[in-house]
Structures are given as structure tokens and as C-alpha cells.
XYZ file of C-alpha atoms in Angstrom:
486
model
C 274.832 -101.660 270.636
C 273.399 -98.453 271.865
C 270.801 -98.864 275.044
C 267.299 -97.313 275.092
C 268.403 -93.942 276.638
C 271.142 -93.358 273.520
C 268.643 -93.974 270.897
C 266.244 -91.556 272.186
C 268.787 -88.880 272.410
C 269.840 -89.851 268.922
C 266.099 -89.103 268.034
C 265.991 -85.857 269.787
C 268.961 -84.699 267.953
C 267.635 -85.817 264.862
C 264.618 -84.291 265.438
C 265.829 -80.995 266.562
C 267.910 -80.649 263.454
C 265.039 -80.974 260.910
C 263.500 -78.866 262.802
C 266.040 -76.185 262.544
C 265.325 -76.551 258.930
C 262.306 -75.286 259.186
C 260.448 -72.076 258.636
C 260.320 -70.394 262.486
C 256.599 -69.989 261.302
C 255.902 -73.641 260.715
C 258.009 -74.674 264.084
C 255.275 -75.557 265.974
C 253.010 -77.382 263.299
C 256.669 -79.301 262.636
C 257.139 -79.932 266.337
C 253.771 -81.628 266.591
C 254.350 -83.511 263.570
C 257.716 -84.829 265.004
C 256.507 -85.785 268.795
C 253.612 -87.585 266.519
C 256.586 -89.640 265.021
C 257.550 -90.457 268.340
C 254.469 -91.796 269.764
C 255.938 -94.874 270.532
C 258.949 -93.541 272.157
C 259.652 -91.055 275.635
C 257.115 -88.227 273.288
C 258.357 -85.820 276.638
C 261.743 -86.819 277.445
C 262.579 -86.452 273.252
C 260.505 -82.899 273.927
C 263.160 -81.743 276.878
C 265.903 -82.515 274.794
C 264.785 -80.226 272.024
C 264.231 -77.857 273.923
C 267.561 -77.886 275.026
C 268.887 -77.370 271.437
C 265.882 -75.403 270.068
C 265.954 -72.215 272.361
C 261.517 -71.623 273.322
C 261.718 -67.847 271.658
C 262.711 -69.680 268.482
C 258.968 -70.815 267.485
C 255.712 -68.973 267.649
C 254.371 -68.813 270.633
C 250.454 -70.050 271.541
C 248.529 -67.717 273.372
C 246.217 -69.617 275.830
C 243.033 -68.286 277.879
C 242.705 -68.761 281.413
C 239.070 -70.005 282.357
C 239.500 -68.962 286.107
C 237.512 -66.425 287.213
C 240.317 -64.118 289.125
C 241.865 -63.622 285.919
C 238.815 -61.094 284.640
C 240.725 -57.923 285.560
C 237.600 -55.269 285.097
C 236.848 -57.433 281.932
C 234.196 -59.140 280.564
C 236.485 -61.850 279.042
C 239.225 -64.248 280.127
C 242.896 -63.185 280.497
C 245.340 -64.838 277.422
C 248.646 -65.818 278.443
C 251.356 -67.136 276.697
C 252.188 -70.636 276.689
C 256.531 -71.185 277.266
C 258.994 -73.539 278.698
C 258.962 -70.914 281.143
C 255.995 -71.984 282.550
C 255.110 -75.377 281.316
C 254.888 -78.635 283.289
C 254.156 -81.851 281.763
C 250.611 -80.747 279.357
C 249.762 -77.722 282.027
C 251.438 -74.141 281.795
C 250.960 -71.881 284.516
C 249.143 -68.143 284.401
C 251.080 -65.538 285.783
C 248.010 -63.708 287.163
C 246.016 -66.476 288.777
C 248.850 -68.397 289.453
C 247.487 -71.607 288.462
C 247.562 -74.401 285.743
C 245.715 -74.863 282.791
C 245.211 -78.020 280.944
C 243.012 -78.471 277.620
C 241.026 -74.865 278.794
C 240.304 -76.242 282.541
C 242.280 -75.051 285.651
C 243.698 -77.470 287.302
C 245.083 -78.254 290.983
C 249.158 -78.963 290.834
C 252.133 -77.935 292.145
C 255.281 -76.224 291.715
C 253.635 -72.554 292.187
C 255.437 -69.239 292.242
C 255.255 -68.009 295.969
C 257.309 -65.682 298.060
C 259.500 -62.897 296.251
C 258.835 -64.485 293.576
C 255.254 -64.431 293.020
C 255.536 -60.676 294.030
C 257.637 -59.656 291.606
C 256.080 -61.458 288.875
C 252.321 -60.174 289.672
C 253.588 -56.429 290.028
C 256.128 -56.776 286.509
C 252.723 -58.544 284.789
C 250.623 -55.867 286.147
C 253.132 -52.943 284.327
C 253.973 -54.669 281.508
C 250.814 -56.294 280.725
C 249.931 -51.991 280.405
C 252.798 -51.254 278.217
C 252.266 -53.666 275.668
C 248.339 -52.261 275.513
C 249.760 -49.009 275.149
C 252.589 -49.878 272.610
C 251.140 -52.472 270.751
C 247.252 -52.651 271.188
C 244.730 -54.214 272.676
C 245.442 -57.371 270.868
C 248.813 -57.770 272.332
C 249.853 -59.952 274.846
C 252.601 -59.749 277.701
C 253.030 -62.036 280.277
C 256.176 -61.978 282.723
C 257.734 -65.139 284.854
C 260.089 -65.550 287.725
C 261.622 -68.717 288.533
C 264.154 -69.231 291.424
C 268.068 -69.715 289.762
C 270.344 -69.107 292.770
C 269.071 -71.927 295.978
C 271.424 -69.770 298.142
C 269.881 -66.163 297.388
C 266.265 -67.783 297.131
C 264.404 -64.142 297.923
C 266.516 -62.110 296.106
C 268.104 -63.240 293.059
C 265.987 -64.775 290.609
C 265.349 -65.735 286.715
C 262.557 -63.439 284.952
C 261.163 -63.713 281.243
C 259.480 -61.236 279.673
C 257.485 -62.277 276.779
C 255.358 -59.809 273.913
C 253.421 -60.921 271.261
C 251.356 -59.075 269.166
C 249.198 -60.162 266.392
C 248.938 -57.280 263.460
C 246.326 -56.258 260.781
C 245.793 -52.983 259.355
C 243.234 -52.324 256.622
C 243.236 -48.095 256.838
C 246.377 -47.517 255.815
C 246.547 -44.919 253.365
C 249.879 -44.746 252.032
C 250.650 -45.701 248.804
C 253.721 -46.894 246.649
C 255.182 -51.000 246.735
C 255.361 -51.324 249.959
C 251.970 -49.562 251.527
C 251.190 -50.930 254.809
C 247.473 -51.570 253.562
C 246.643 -55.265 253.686
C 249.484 -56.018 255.827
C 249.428 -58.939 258.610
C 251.574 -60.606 260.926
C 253.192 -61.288 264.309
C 255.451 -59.743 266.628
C 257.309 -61.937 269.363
C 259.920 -60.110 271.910
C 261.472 -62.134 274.277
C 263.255 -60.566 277.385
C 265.134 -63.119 279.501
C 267.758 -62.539 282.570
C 268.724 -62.685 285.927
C 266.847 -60.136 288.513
C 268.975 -59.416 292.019
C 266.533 -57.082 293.747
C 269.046 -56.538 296.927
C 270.948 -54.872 294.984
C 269.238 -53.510 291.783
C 271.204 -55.255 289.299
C 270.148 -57.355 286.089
C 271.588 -58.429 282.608
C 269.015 -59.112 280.222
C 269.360 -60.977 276.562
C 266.670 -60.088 274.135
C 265.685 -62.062 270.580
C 262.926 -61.406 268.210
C 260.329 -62.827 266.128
C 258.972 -61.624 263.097
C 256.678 -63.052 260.663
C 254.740 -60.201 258.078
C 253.123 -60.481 254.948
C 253.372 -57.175 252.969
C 251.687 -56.526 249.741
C 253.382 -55.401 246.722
C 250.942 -53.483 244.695
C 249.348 -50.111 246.050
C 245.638 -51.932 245.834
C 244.188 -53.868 248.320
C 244.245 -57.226 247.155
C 244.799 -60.260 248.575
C 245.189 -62.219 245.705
C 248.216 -60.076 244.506
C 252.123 -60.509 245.221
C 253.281 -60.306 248.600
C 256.588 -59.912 250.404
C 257.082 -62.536 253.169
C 259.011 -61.544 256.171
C 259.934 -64.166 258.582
C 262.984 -65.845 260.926
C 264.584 -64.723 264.590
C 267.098 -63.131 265.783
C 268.991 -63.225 269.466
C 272.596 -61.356 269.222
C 274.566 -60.119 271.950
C 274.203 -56.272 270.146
C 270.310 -56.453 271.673
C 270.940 -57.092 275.848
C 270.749 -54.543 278.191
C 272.410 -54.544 282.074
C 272.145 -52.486 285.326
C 274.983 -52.545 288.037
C 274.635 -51.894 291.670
C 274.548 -49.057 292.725
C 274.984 -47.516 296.207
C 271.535 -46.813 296.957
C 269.233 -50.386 296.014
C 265.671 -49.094 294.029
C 262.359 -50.151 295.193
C 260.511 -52.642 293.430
C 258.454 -50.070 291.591
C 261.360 -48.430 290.205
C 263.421 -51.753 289.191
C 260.704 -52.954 286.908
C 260.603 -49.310 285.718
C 264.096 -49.210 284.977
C 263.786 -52.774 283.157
C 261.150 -51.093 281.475
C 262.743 -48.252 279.765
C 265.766 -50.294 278.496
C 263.018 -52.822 277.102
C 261.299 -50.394 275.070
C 264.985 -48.776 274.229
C 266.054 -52.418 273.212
C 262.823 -52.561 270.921
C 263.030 -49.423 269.358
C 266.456 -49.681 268.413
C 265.403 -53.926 266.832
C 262.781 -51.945 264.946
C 265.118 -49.192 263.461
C 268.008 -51.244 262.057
C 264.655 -54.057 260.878
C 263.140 -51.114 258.950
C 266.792 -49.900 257.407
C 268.314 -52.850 256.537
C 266.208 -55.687 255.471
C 262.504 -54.195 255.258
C 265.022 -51.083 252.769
C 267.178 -54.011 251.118
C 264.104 -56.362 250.385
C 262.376 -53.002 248.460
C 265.350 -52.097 246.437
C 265.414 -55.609 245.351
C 262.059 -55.846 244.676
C 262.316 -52.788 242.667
C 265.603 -53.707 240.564
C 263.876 -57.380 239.803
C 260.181 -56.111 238.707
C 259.695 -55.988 234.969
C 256.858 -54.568 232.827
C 254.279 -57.315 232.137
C 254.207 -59.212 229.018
C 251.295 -58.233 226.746
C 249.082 -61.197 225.390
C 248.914 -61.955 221.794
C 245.767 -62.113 219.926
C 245.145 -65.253 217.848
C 242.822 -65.590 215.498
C 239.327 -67.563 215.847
C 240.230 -71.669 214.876
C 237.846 -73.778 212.638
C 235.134 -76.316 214.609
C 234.618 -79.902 213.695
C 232.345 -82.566 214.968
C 235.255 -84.113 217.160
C 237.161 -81.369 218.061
C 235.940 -77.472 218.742
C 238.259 -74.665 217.655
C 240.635 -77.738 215.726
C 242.494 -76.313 212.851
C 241.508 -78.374 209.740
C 244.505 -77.088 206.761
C 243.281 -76.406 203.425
C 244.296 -74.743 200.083
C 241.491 -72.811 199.416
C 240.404 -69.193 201.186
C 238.966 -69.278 204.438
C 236.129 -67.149 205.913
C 235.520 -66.579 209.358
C 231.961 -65.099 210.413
C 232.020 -62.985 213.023
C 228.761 -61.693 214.803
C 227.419 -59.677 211.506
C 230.624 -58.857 209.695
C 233.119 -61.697 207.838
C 236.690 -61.330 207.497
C 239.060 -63.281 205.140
C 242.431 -65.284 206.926
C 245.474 -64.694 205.573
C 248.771 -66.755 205.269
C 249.549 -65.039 208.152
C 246.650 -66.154 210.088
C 246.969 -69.435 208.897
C 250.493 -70.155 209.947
C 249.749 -68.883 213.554
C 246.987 -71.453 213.542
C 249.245 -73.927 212.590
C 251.993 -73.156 215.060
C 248.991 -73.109 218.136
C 247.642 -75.843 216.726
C 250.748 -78.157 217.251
C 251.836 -76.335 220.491
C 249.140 -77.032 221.839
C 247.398 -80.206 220.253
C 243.743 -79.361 221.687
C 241.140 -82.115 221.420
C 237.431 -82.009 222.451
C 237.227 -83.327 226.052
C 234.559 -86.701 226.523
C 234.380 -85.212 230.061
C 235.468 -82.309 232.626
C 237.852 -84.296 234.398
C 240.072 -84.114 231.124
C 240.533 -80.854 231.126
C 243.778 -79.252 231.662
C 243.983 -75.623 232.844
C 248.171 -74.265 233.567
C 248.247 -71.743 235.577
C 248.845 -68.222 234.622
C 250.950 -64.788 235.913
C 249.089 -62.849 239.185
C 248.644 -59.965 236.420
C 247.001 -62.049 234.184
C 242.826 -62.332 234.182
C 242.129 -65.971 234.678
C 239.095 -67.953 233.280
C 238.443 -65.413 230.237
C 236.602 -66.826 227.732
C 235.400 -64.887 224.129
C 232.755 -65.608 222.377
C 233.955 -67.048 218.444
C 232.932 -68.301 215.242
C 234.061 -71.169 212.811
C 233.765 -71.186 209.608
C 229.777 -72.330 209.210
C 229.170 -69.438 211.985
C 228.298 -71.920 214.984
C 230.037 -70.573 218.020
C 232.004 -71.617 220.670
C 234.090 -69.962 223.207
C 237.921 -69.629 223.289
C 240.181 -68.893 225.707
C 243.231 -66.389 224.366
C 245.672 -67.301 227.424
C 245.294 -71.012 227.744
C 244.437 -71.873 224.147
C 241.539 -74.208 225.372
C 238.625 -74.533 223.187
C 235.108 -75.474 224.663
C 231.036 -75.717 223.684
C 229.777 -73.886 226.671
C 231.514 -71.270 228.602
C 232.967 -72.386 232.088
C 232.294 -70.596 235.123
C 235.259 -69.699 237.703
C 233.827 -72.243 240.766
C 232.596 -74.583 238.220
C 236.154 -75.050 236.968
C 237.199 -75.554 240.356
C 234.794 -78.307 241.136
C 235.493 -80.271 237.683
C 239.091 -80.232 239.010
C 238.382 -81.270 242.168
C 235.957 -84.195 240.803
C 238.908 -85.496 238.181
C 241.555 -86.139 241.582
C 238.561 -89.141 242.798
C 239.311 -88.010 246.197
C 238.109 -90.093 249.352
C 235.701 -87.634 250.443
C 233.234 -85.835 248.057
C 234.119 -83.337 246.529
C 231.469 -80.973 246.711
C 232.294 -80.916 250.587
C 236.023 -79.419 249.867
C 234.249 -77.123 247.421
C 231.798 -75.426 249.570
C 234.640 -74.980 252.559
C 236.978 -73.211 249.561
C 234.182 -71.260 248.541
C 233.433 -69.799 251.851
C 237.697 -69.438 252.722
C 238.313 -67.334 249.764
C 234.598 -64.767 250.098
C 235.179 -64.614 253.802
C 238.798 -63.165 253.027
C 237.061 -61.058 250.050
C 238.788 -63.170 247.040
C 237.075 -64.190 243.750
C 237.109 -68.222 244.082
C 238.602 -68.565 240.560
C 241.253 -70.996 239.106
C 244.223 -68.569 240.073
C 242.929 -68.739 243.941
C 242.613 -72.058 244.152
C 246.177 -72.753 242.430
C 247.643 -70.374 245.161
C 246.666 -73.222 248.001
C 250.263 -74.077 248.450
C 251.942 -70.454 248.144
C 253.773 -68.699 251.283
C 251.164 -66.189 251.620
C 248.444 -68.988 252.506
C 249.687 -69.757 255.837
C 246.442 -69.495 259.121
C 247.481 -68.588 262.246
C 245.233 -70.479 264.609
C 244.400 -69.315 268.691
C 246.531 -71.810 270.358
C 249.799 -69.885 268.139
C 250.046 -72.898 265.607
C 250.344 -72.215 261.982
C 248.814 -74.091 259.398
C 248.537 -73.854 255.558
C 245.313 -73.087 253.695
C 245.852 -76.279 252.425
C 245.565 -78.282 255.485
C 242.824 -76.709 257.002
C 240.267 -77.199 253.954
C 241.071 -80.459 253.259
C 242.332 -82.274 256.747
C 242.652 -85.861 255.056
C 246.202 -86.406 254.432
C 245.328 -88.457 251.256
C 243.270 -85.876 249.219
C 245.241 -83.248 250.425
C 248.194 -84.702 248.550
C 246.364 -85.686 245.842
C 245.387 -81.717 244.999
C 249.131 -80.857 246.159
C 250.548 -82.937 243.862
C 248.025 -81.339 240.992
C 248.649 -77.784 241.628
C 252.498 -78.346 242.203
C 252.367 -80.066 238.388
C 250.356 -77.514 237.422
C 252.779 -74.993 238.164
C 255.687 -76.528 237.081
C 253.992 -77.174 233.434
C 253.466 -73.370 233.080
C 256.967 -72.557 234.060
C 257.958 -75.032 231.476
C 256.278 -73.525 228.595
């Protein structure tokens, strides 16, 4: 039998491989979710030995803010850093600029810091780079730099650096059009820089990998409730490092982080060019040789009313007039045998209640919740919906839909609550709160980014109860696959 120490690295591994299964987007939401499995174990020893097999530039990153007070550099708020293996101990990761730990947004007193060499190179390359990224990226970007001592014998002159960008992007004034206009796009940029620094003699060899994850609409509007393209993984391959040999005359250190510099933004540039030409190029000729014309809806004709059941087909032999506001029209055979068909396709009954109804879900192209206004055959109306074939008294609004479903899943906590939180998710990001917004809960494209660098789903951060949450996955998911299935 195994001891202690083998079953923990047995859990480790195991853990490390699922979460190499993951999304890179969802790798830190999944890495939470796993140390939370392993509560009752070594939660940090099983964390070292993922890290060992997950590589830190892997995940998304969380951007943390420094509370202490030498970090405002002629700013009125706190410097962000980012949070790393390269500068993590225990719960506490170190800022590069003040130099000290940070623990659940408090600074705290603790030891090992960066001093020497090494703290001087790392405040002057934080200082430069921290101005490149503003300049490249934007102001919401974020670069921080950190040196760590790799060789005991050359302690003040060879060292380990890491230089980390991320940059969080939005654009809504983007004016070019076609499938793929940058309007409405989002997403997040990681570039990772790591290597070994000898400044005696001005050499280094870097390694660089990327992270991408960016959400591009398909359609020329802005809409956020149309199709988007999701972009998202990593890549580290020996075709993206960059090296410096000696050379007779050793630079400053002004003009070693310069040269590290240039060959950064070189390295960049030439990730973004083949990014753009091969797979952003490939994914739009696919998406152009896939797309088909929409399907056009088929009118059906107005259905008779009875006591029990609105809009129920009742057959009979003899001619059948339909009154329509102040004109009449006679059915034919035709009319009659489409009726029929609908009629058994879809069996519609009148509902005792609202938690009885059904409502599939329908095509991004298709208007949602559109009811018309009908008559049966004594001329008392009711309303009719063309796309779903559902037959009601009193026309449904788009939110009240919402709520019926909601109220039908008898969900621990009320459902008004998770209403009112959907309701203000979907105005604050400008969608209609309709049936087709709430069914998209679950998609790709409804994935929060939160300020610590997590990612969550839509889904999860309305409704945090584990238990109602599945119960409206588990709807929507049936939902979906009942309209694929027709």
C-alpha cells in the first residue's frame, strides 16, 4: 500500500490532468474548484505539484492592487500587479514596486524580499516596461517584471527575470464593417517573457508563450445577443525566444533592458502577424464557407378555440369560416390539412398554469416571444405564436415568460430574486431580457471576467447556489436539445 506522500502526488497528477482538459479561460475557476476537492488533503503541497506540470503562463492571470502607499506613482489610485508563481509565497505575492506582500488587499510584513542586484534590476525593467505596455497596449494594461536569484555562485550577476503583459480589451468605435468588424469585440491579452539575465556580460535567452482569449462578433451590427467567434488557448514554441551573446564590450543596465526590449516587442509583433494570418484568416474563411441563408418561417393559418383548449383544431366536414378583424375568409383543404399536421406535431393543450408551459428555443435570427393577434371561428381572440406553435388567452410579455420559467424549476431561493439580478445583467450590457437571452446563460460567449483574473459564467454569478443553478442548467440544456431534435 501506497503511504500518505504517494497518494497526494497521485492526486496532484490527477488533478493536473483534468485540468489540462480544460478551457485555459476556465483554468483558474477549475483550479479553485480542484484545491476545494482537496480540502482535506496538503491543499498547497497538491498546488506545487501542479504547478510543476501546469506551466503559471498557462491560466489567466489575476491582477491584484497594492494598498501601500509608495506604490501611487503620480497617481491617484493604487498600482495593479500581477499575481504569478513568480512571486507568490504561501497566500501572499509580492509587488515589484513596493517590494512587499499582499494578502487578502492588506500589506503584510514577510520575508524572502528581492534585494541587491536584484531588486535593482527589477525596479528599473518595471519602471520601462511598466511604460511600454501603456504605450503599446493602453492604460488598462498591466506589466510587471521579476528577478529571482538562479545561479548561488554568480548571485549579483546572473539571475532569472519574468516579464509578464496583460491587457484587458474592449472597443465599441470601431467602424469597420464586414463578418469580422472589430466593433463589440472583448478580450485578454497575456505575454509571458521568461529567461536567464547575466548582466556581466550582457547575455540572455528568453522563451516567450501567449495567451489569448477574444470574443468577436459575426454580424456587422452591434449586438451582443448575436453570433460570436470565440478565440481562446496558449501557445509557448521554441519559434517565439529570443537570445543575446556576449559581446566584447558589456552594456549598461539602461541599455540591456533596452535591448530586451526591442526583441520583446519584435517577438510580439511577429505572435500577432502569423495569429492574424493563420487562425484569425482560417477561422473567417470557415465561417464564410459554413454560413447559409436563413430559413424563412411558414405562415399557418389561425386554429379553432374551444373551452379546454385555445387555438385546438376541432375536424369537421362542413366549411369553415375564420373572422378576422372586419373581413372573413373561407379554409380550404389545404388549410385544413396543415392544421391537422400542426395539430399532431405539436399536440397543444390549454395550460392550468404557467409553470406548464413549454417554450424551445429558437435560431439567433429568429424574433423570439412574437405573438399575433387571431380569431376562431365565433370571432373571440386569442394570440398565437407562428414559431413555437403555442396557443394562449393573454399575450405574454418577454420578462414575464422568464419569471413563469423560473417559478416552474421550485428553486430554493425565490425566484423573483434571480429575476431582478437577470434583469439588471442583460440592460446593464444593453440586451432585451427575452426568452432567447436567458436561454443563452450557458453559451461560450457568457463567460465574466472578474478583478482578481478569475473567470466565471453568467450562470454562476446570477444564481451562486449550486442547486438552482443546476436546476435552470439542466432546463435550458433540455431546452436546447428538444429544438435541435425537431
Amino acid at each position: 500500500m501506497c503511504d500518505f506522500s504517494d497518494k497526494k502526488a497521485n492526486v496532484a497528477s490527477a488533478a493536473a490532468s483534468l485540468l489540462a482538459h480544460y478551457p485555459p479561460r476556465r483554468g483558474r475557476c477549475t483550479l479553485d474548484g480542484i484545491l476545494e476537492l482537496c480540502k482535506w488533503r496538503d491543499s498547497e503541497a497538491v498546488l506545487d505539484i501542479i504547478n510543476e506540470e501546469i506551466s503559471p503562463t498557462e491560466t489567466s492571470w489575476p491582477v491584484i492592487m497594492c494598498p501601500s502607499s509608495t506604490t501611487q506613482l503620480q497617481s491617484s489610485t493604487h498600482h495593479r500587479f500581477i499575481a504569478s508563481e513568480y512571486n507568490r509565497v504561501a497566500d501572499s505575492y509580492r509587488c515589484p514596486v513596493c517590494n512587499e506582500y499582499v494578502c487578502n488587499n492588506e500589506v503584510i510584513d514577510m520575508l524572502p524580499k528581492t534585494t541587491g542586484v536584484l531588486r535593482q534590476v527589477e525596479s528599473s525593467a518595471n519602471s520601462t516596461f511598466g511604460e511600454y505596455a501603456h504605450k503599446y497596449y493602453g492604460k488598462d494594461c498591466t506589466a510587471s517584471v521579476y528577478t529571482w536569484e538562479c545561479d548561488p555562485e554568480n548571485r549579483n550577476t546572473v539571475m532569472g527575470l519574468a516579464l509578464m503583459i496583460k491587457n484587458r480589451y474592449k472597443t465599441t468605435d470601431d467602424t469597420s464593417s464586414g463578418d469580422f468588424s472589430k466593433q463589440g469585440a472583448r478580450g485578454v491579452w497575456q505575454s509571458a517573457h521568461v529567461g536567464v539575465v547575466d548582466i556581466s556580460t550582457g547575455t540572455y535567452h528568453f522563451q516567450s508563450s501567449f495567451y489569448l482569449d477574444i470574443a468577436l462578433p459575426l454580424c456587422s451590427a452591434e449586438t451582443m445577443a448575436g453570433p460570436r467567434a470565440r478565440f481562446n488557448g496558449n501557445v509557448a514554441s521554441t519559434m517565439f525566444c529570443f537570445e543575446r551573446h556576449a559581446t566584447v564590450t558589456p552594456l549598461k543596465l539602461d541599455d540591456l533592458i533596452a535591448s530586451i526590449g526591442e526583441q520583446v516587442q519584435s517577438t510580439e509583433n511577429s505572435f500577432r502577424s502569423r495569429l492574424v494570418e493563420i487562425y484569425f484568416g482560417k477561422a473567417e474563411s470557415v465561417a464564410h464557407g459554413i454560413r447559409t441563408a436563413p430559413q424563412t418561417a411558414v405562415s399557418i393559418s389561425p386554429q379553432n378555440k374551444s373551452e379546454e383548449h385555445p387555438g385546438r383544431f376541432q375536424p369537421s366536414e362542413t366549411p369553415l369560416v375564420s373572422t378576422i378583424d372586419s373581413g372573413r375568409r373561407h379554409k380550404t383543404d389545404s388549410d385544413l390539412n396543415t392544421q391537422r399536421q400542426l395539430d399532431q406535431v405539436c399536440n397543444l393543450s390549454k395550460p392550468k398554469d404557467k409553470s406548464e408551459l413549454y417554450y424551445p428555443l429558437q435560431d439567433e435570427d429568429v424574433q423570439v416571444d412574437e405573438w399575433i393577434k387571431v380569431y376562431d371561428d365565433q370571432g373571440n381572440p386569442y394570440y398565437y405564436n407562428e414559431e413555437t406553435g403555442e396557443t394562449l388567452w393573454n399575450k405574454p410579455s418577454n420578462e414575464t415568460i422568464v419569471l413563469g420559467i423560473l417559478q416552474s424549476l421550485n428553486l430554493a431561493n425565490p425566484p423573483e430574486k434571480y429575476y431582478r439580478k437577470m434583469r439588471k445583467y442583460f440592460r446593464h450590457y444593453g440586451m432585451p431580457f427575452n426568452l432567447s437571452a436567458f436561454l443563452s446563460l450557458i453559451n461560450d460567449d457568457q463567460i465574466l471576467e472578474l478583478d482578481d483574473g478569475s473567470t466565471v459564467t453568467a450562470l454562476e454569478y446570477l444564481v451562486p447556489v449550486y442547486g438552482d443553478r443546476r436546476k435552470i442548467h439542466v432546463y435550458i440544456s433540455q431546452t436546447q436539445q428538444n429544438s435541435l431534435s425537431k
